[in-house]
CSV table of C-alpha atoms in Angstrom, one decimal:
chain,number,residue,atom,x,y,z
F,1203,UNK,CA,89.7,87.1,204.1
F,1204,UNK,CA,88.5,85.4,201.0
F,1205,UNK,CA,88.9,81.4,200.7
F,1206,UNK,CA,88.8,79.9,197.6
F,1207,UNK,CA,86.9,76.3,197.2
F,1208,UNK,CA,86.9,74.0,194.5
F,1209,UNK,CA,83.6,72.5,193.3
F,1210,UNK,CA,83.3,68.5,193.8
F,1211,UNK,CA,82.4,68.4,190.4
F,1212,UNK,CA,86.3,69.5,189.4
F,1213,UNK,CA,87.6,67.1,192.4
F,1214,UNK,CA,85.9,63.7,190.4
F,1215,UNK,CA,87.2,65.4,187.2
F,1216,UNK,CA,90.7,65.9,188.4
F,1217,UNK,CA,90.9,62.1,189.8
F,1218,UNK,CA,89.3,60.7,186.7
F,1219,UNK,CA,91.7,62.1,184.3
F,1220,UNK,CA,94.7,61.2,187.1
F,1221,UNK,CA,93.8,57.6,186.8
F,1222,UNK,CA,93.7,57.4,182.9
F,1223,UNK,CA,96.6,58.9,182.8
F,1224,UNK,CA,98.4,56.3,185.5
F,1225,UNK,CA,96.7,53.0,183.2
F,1226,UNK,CA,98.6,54.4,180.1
F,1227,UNK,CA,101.8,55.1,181.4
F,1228,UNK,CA,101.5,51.5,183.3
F,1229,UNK,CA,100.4,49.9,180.3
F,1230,UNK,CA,103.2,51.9,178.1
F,1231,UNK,CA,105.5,50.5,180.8
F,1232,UNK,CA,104.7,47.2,180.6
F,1233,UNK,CA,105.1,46.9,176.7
F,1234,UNK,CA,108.6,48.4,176.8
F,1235,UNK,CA,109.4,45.8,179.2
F,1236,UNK,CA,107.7,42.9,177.1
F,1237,UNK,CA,109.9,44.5,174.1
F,1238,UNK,CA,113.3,44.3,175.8
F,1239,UNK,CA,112.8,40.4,176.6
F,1240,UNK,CA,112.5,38.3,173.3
F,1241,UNK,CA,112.0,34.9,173.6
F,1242,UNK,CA,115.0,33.0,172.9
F,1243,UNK,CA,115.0,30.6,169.5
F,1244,UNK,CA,114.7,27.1,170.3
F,1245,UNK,CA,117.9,26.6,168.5
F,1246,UNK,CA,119.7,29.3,171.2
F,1247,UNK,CA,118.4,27.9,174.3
F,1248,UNK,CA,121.4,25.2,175.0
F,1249,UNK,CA,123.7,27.8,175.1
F,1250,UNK,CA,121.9,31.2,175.9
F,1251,UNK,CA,123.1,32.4,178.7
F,1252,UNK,CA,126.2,31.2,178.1
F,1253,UNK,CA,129.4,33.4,178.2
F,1254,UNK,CA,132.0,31.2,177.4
F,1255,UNK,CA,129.4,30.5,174.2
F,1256,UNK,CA,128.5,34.0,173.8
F,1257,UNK,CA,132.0,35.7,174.0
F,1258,UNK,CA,133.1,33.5,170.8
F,1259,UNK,CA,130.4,31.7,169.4
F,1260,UNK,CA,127.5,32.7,167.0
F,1261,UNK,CA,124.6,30.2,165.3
F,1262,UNK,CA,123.9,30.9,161.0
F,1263,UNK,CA,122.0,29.5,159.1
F,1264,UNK,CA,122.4,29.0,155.3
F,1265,UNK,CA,120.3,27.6,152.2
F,1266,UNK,CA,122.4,24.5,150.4
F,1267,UNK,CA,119.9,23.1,147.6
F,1268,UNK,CA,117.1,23.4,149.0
F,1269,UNK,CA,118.3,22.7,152.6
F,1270,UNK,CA,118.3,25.2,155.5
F,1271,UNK,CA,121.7,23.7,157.2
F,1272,UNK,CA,122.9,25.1,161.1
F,1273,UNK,CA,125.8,25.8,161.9
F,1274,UNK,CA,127.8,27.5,164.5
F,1275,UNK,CA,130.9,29.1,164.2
F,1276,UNK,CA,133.6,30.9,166.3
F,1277,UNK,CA,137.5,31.2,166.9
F,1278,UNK,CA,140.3,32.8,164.8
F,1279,UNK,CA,142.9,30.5,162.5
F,1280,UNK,CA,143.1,27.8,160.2
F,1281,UNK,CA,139.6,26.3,159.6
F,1282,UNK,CA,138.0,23.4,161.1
F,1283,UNK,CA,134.9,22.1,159.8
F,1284,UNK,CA,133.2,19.8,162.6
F,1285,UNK,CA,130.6,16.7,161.7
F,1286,UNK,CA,128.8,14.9,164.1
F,1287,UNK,CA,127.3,11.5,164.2
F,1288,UNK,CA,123.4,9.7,165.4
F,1289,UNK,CA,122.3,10.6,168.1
F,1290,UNK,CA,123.9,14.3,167.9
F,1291,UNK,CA,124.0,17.7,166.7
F,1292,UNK,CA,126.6,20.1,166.6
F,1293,UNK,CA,126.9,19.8,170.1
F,1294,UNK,CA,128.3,17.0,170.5
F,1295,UNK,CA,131.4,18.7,170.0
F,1296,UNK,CA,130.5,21.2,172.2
F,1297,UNK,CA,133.3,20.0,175.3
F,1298,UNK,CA,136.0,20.6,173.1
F,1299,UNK,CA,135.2,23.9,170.8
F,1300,UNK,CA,136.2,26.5,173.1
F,1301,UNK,CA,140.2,25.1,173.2
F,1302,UNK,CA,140.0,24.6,169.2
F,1303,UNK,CA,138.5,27.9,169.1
F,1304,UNK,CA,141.8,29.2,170.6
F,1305,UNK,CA,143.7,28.8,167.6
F,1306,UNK,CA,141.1,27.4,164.9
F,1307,UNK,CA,138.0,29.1,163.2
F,1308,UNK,CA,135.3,26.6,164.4
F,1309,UNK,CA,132.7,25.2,162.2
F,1310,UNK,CA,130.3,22.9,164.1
F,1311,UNK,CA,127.6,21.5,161.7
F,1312,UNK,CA,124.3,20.3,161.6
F,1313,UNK,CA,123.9,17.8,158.9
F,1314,UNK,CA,121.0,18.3,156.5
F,1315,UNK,CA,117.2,17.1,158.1
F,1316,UNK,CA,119.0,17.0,161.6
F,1317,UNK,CA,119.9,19.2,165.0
F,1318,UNK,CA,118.5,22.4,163.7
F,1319,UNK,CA,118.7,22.1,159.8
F,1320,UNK,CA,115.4,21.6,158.0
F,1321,UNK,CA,114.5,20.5,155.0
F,1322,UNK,CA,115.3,17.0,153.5
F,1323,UNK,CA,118.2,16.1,151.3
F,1324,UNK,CA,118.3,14.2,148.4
F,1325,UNK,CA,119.9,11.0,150.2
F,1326,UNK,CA,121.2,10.3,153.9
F,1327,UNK,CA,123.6,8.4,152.3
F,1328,UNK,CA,127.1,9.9,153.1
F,1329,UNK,CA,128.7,10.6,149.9
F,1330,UNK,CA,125.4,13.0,149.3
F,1331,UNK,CA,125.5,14.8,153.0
F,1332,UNK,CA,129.4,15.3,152.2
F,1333,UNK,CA,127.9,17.2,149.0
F,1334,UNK,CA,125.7,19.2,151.1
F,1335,UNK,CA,129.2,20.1,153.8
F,1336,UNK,CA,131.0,21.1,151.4
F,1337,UNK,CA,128.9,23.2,149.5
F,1338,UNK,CA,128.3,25.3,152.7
F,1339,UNK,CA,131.9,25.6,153.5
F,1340,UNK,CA,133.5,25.8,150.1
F,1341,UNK,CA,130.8,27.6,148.3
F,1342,UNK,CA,129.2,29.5,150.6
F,1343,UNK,CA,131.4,30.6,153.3
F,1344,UNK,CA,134.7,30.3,150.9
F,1345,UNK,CA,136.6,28.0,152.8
F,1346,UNK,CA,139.1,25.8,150.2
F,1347,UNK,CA,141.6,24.3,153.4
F,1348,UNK,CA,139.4,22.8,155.8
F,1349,UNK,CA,140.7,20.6,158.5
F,1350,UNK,CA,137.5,18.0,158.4
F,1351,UNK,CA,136.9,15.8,162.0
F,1352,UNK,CA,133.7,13.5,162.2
F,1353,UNK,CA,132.5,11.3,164.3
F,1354,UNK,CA,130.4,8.3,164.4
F,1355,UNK,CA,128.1,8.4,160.6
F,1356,UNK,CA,130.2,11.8,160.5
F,1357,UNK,CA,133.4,10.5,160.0
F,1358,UNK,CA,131.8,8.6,157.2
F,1359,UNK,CA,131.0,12.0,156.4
F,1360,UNK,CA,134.0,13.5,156.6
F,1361,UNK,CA,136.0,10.7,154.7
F,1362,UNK,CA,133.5,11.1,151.7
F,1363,UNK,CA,134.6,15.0,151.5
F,1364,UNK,CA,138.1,14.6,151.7
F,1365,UNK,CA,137.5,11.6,149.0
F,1366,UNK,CA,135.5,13.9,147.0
F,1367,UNK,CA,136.9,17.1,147.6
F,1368,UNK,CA,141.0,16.6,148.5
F,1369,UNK,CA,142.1,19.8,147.4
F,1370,UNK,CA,139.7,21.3,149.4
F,1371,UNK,CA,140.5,19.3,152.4
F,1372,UNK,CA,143.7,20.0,154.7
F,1373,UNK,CA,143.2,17.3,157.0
F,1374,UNK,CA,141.3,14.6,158.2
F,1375,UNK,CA,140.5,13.4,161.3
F,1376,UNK,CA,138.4,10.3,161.5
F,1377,UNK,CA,136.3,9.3,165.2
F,1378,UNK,CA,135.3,6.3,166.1
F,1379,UNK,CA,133.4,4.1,162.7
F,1380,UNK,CA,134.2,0.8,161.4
F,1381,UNK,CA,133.9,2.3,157.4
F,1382,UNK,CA,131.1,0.9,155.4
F,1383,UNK,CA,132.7,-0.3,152.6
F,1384,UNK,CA,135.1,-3.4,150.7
F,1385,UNK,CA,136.4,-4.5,154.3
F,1386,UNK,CA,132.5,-4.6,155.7
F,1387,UNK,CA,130.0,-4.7,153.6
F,1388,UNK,CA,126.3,-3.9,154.4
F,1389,UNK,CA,124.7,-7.5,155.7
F,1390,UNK,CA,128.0,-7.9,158.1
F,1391,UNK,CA,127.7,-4.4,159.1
F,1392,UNK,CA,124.1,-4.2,160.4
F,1393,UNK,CA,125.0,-7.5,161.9
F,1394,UNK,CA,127.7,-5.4,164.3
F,1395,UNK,CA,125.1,-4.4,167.3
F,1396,UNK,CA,121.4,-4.6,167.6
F,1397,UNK,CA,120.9,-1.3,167.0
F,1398,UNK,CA,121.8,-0.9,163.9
F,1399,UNK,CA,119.8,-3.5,162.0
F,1400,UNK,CA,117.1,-2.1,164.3
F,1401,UNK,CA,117.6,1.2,163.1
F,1402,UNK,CA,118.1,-0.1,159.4
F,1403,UNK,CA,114.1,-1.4,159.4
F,1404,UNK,CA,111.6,1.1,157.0
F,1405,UNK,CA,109.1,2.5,159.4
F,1406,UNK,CA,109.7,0.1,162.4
F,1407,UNK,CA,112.0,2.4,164.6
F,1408,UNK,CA,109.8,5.5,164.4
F,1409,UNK,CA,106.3,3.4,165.9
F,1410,UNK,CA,108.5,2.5,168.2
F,1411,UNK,CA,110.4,5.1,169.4
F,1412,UNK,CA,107.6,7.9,168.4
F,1413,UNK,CA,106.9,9.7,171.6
F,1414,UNK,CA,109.3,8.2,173.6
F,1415,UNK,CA,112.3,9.9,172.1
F,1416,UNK,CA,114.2,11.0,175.6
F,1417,UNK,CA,113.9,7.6,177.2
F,1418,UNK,CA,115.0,6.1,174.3
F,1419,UNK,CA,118.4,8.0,173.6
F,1420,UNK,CA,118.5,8.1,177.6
F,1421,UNK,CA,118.7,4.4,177.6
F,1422,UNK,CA,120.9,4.0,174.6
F,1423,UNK,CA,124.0,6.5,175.1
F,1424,UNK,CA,125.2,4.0,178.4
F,1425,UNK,CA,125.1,0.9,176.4
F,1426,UNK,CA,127.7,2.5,174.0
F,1427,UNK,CA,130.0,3.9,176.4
F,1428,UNK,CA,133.3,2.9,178.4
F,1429,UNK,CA,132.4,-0.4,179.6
F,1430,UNK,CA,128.8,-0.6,178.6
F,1431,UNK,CA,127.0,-3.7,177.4
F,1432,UNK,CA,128.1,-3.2,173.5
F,1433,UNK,CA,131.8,-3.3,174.7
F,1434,UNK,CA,130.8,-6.6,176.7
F,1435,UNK,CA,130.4,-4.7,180.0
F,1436,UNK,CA,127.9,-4.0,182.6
F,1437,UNK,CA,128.3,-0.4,183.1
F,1438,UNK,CA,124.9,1.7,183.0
F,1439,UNK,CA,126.8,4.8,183.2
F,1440,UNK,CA,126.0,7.9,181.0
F,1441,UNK,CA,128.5,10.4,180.1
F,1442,UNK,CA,126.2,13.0,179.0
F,1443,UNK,CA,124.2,15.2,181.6
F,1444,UNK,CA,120.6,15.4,181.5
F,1445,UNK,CA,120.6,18.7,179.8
F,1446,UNK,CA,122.5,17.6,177.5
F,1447,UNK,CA,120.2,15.0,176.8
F,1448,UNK,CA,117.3,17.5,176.9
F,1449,UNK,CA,119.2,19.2,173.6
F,1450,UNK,CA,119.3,15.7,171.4
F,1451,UNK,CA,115.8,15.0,172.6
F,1452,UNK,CA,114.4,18.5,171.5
F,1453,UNK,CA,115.8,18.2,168.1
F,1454,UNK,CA,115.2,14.6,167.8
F,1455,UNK,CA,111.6,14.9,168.7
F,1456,UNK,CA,110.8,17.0,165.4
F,1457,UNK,CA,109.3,14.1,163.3
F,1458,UNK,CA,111.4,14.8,160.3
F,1459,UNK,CA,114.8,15.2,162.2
F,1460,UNK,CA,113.6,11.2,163.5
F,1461,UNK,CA,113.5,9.6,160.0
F,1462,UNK,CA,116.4,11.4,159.2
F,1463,UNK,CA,118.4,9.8,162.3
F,1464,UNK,CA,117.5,6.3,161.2
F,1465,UNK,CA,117.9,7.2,157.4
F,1466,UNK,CA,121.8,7.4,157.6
F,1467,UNK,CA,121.4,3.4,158.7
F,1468,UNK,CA,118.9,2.7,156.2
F,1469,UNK,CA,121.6,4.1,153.9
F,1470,UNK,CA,124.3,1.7,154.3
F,1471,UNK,CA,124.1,-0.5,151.3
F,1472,UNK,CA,124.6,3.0,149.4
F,1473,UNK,CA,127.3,3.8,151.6
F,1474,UNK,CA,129.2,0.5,150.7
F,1475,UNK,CA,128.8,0.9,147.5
F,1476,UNK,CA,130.3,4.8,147.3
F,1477,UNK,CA,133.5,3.9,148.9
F,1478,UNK,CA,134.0,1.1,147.0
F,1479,UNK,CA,134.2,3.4,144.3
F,1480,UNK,CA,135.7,6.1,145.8
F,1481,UNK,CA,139.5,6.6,145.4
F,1482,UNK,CA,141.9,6.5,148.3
F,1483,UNK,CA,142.8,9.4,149.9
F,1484,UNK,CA,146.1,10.9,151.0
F,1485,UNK,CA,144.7,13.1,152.7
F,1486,UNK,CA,146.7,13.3,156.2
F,1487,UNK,CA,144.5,11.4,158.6
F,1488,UNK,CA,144.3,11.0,162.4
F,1489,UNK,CA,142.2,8.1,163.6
F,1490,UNK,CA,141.0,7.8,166.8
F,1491,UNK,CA,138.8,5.0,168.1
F,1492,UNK,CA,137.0,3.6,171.4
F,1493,UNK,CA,139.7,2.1,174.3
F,1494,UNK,CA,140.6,-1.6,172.4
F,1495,UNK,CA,138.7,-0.5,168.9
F,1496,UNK,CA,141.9,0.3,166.9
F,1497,UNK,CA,142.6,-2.4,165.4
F,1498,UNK,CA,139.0,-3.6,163.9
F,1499,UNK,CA,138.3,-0.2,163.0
F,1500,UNK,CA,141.7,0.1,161.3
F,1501,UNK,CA,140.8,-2.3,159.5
F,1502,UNK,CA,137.9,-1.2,158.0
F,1503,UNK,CA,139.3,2.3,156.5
F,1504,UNK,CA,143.3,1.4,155.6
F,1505,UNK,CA,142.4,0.3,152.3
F,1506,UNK,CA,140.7,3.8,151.9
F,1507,UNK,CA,142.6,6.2,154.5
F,1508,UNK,CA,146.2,5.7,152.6
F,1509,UNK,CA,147.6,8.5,154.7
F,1510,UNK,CA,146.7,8.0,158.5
F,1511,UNK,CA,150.0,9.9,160.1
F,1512,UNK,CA,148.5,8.8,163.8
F,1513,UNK,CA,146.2,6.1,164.9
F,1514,UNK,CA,145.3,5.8,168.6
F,1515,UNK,CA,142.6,4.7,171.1
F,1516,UNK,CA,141.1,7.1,174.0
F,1517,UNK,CA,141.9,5.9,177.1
F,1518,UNK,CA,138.6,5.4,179.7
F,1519,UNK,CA,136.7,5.8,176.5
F,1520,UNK,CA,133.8,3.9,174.8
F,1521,UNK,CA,132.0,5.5,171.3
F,1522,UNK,CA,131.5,9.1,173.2
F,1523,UNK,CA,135.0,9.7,172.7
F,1524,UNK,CA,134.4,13.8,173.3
F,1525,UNK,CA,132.5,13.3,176.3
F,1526,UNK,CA,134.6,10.2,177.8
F,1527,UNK,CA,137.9,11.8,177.6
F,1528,UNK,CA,137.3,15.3,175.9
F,1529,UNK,CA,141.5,16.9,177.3
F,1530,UNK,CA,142.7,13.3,175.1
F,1531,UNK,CA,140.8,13.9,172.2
F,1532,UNK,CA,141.5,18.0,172.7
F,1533,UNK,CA,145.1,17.5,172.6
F,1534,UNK,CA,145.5,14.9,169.4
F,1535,UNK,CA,143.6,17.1,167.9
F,1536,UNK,CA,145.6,20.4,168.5
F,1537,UNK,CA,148.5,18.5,167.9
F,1538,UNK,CA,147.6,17.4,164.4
F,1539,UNK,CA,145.8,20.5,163.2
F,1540,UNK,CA,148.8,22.5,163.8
């Protein structure tokens, strides 16, 4: 019988060439893997993950003049165009968008230098970011009967495009802002709350704030809510969760998106001036306010808001109307955008 046997030489060979071969499929492996996983954009993160987001709702982006403005957008029907106030971003409407969604195509927006838009405007003042709004719905995504709802500086927002743009503008639905303007004018309005002639000062709220951007909006959205010092309460409740507040803070944080927060205050003698010259509306308008606020904030926008077909305040609710009482404020506004 004849046995065959292998040199050593061929053994060493044979593992060698084993082991090479091992590393590059393990290393091919591993950068298929790293390929499948992309790192979500900053601008994703709040709502990756998300099915009720992801089964309805997309981000865009779109140049506006030089602007990079955010948005997202979702839903089928009659359009609503969404603006938010300081200190949010399109999320702030976030609680309510899936049930408008269900009859409404959404529009959530970032106004220009803020959330997730880049760039800087030409002015924070609103007439100018109503401009920029409606250039990105009307212009660029075609949309000539938008049902318009802001809140907080975005209602100022939203009453300068349906001022500026009526034939483009369905409805209106104004949240929550005593109206710069003939009935307030800019000395009595920064006198309304120490945060606004705080916020009004060039340079001062950015050394002071700087770095400190969480705390700072952590300690500010209680003091403005339902029963909170600026309604003459005690409460140090906060409405908004602390990843919620992780989402304002990220975008707030970005230097640029800071000024730009404190420029829509530093804007207000502008502001009084551009709806003293602005014409009244008739646009139909629905105006909701803070639990007791009806009244003074009436006040301020009647002489402007000539068509307001329902006024009300949100029960249990101070300025965070949306996240104080989101099924009240989801129902008026189904009711009147239908």
């Amino acid at each position: 019988m004849i046995t065959a046997t292998r040199p050593h030489g061929l053994l060493r060979s044979t593992r060698t060439v084993t082991t090479i071969a091992l590393a590059i499929l393990l290393t091919i492996g591993t950068g298929a893997c790293a390929t499948t996983t992309p790192a979500v954009p900053s601008y994703a993160a709040a709502t990756h993950g998300d099915p009720e987001f992801e089964n309805t709702f997309q981000h865009e982006f779109a140049d506006v003049d030089g602007v990079r403005m955010h948005y997202v957008t979702g839903g089928s029907g009659s359009p609503v165009v969404l603006i938010h106030g300081w200190p949010q971003t399109w999320y702030g409407w976030w609680p309510i968008m899936p049930a408008l969604a269900e009859h409404h195509t959404v529009y959530a927006v970032d106004l220009p230098g803020l959330g997730d838009s880049t760039g800087a405007p030409t002015g924070y003042d609103k007439a100018t970011l109503a401009r920029y709004v409606h250039a990105l719905i009307a212009d660029r995504l075609g949309v000539r009967d938008a049902r318009v709802v802001g809140h907080d500086f975005g209602a100022a927002v939203a009453f300068e495009y349906a001022a500026q743009f009526p034939t483009d503008t369905a409805r209106l639905g104004y949240l929550d802002l005593p109206l710069p303007g003939p009935a307030i004018d800019a000395r009595t309005y920064r006198s309304l709350s120490w945060h606004i002639a705080f916020h009004s000062q060039p340079r001062v709220p950015e050394a002071v704030v700087g770095d400190h951007v969480r705390e700072y909006l952590a300690m500010f959205y209680p003091q403005v809510s339902f029963g909170g010092t600026a309604f003459g309460g005690t409460s140090q409740r906060s409405p908004f969760t602390d990843a919620e507040i992780d989402e304002y803070a990220r975008t707030y944080s970005r230097p640029e998106a800071l000024v730009g927060g404190f420029e829509l205050y530093r804007a207000l003698d502008t502001d009084v001036r551009d709806t003293a010259a602005a014409a009244p509306t008739p646009v139909p308008t629905l105006l909701m306010t803070a639990q007791g606020q009806l009244d003074a904030v009436r006040a301020t926008v009647a002489a402007r808001l000539t068509n307001i077909a329902r006024a009300v305040d949100v029960p249990h609710a101070g300025h965070w109307l949306v996240e104080e009482n989101p099924q009240f404020v989801t129902a008026e506004l189904e009711h009147f955008l239908d």
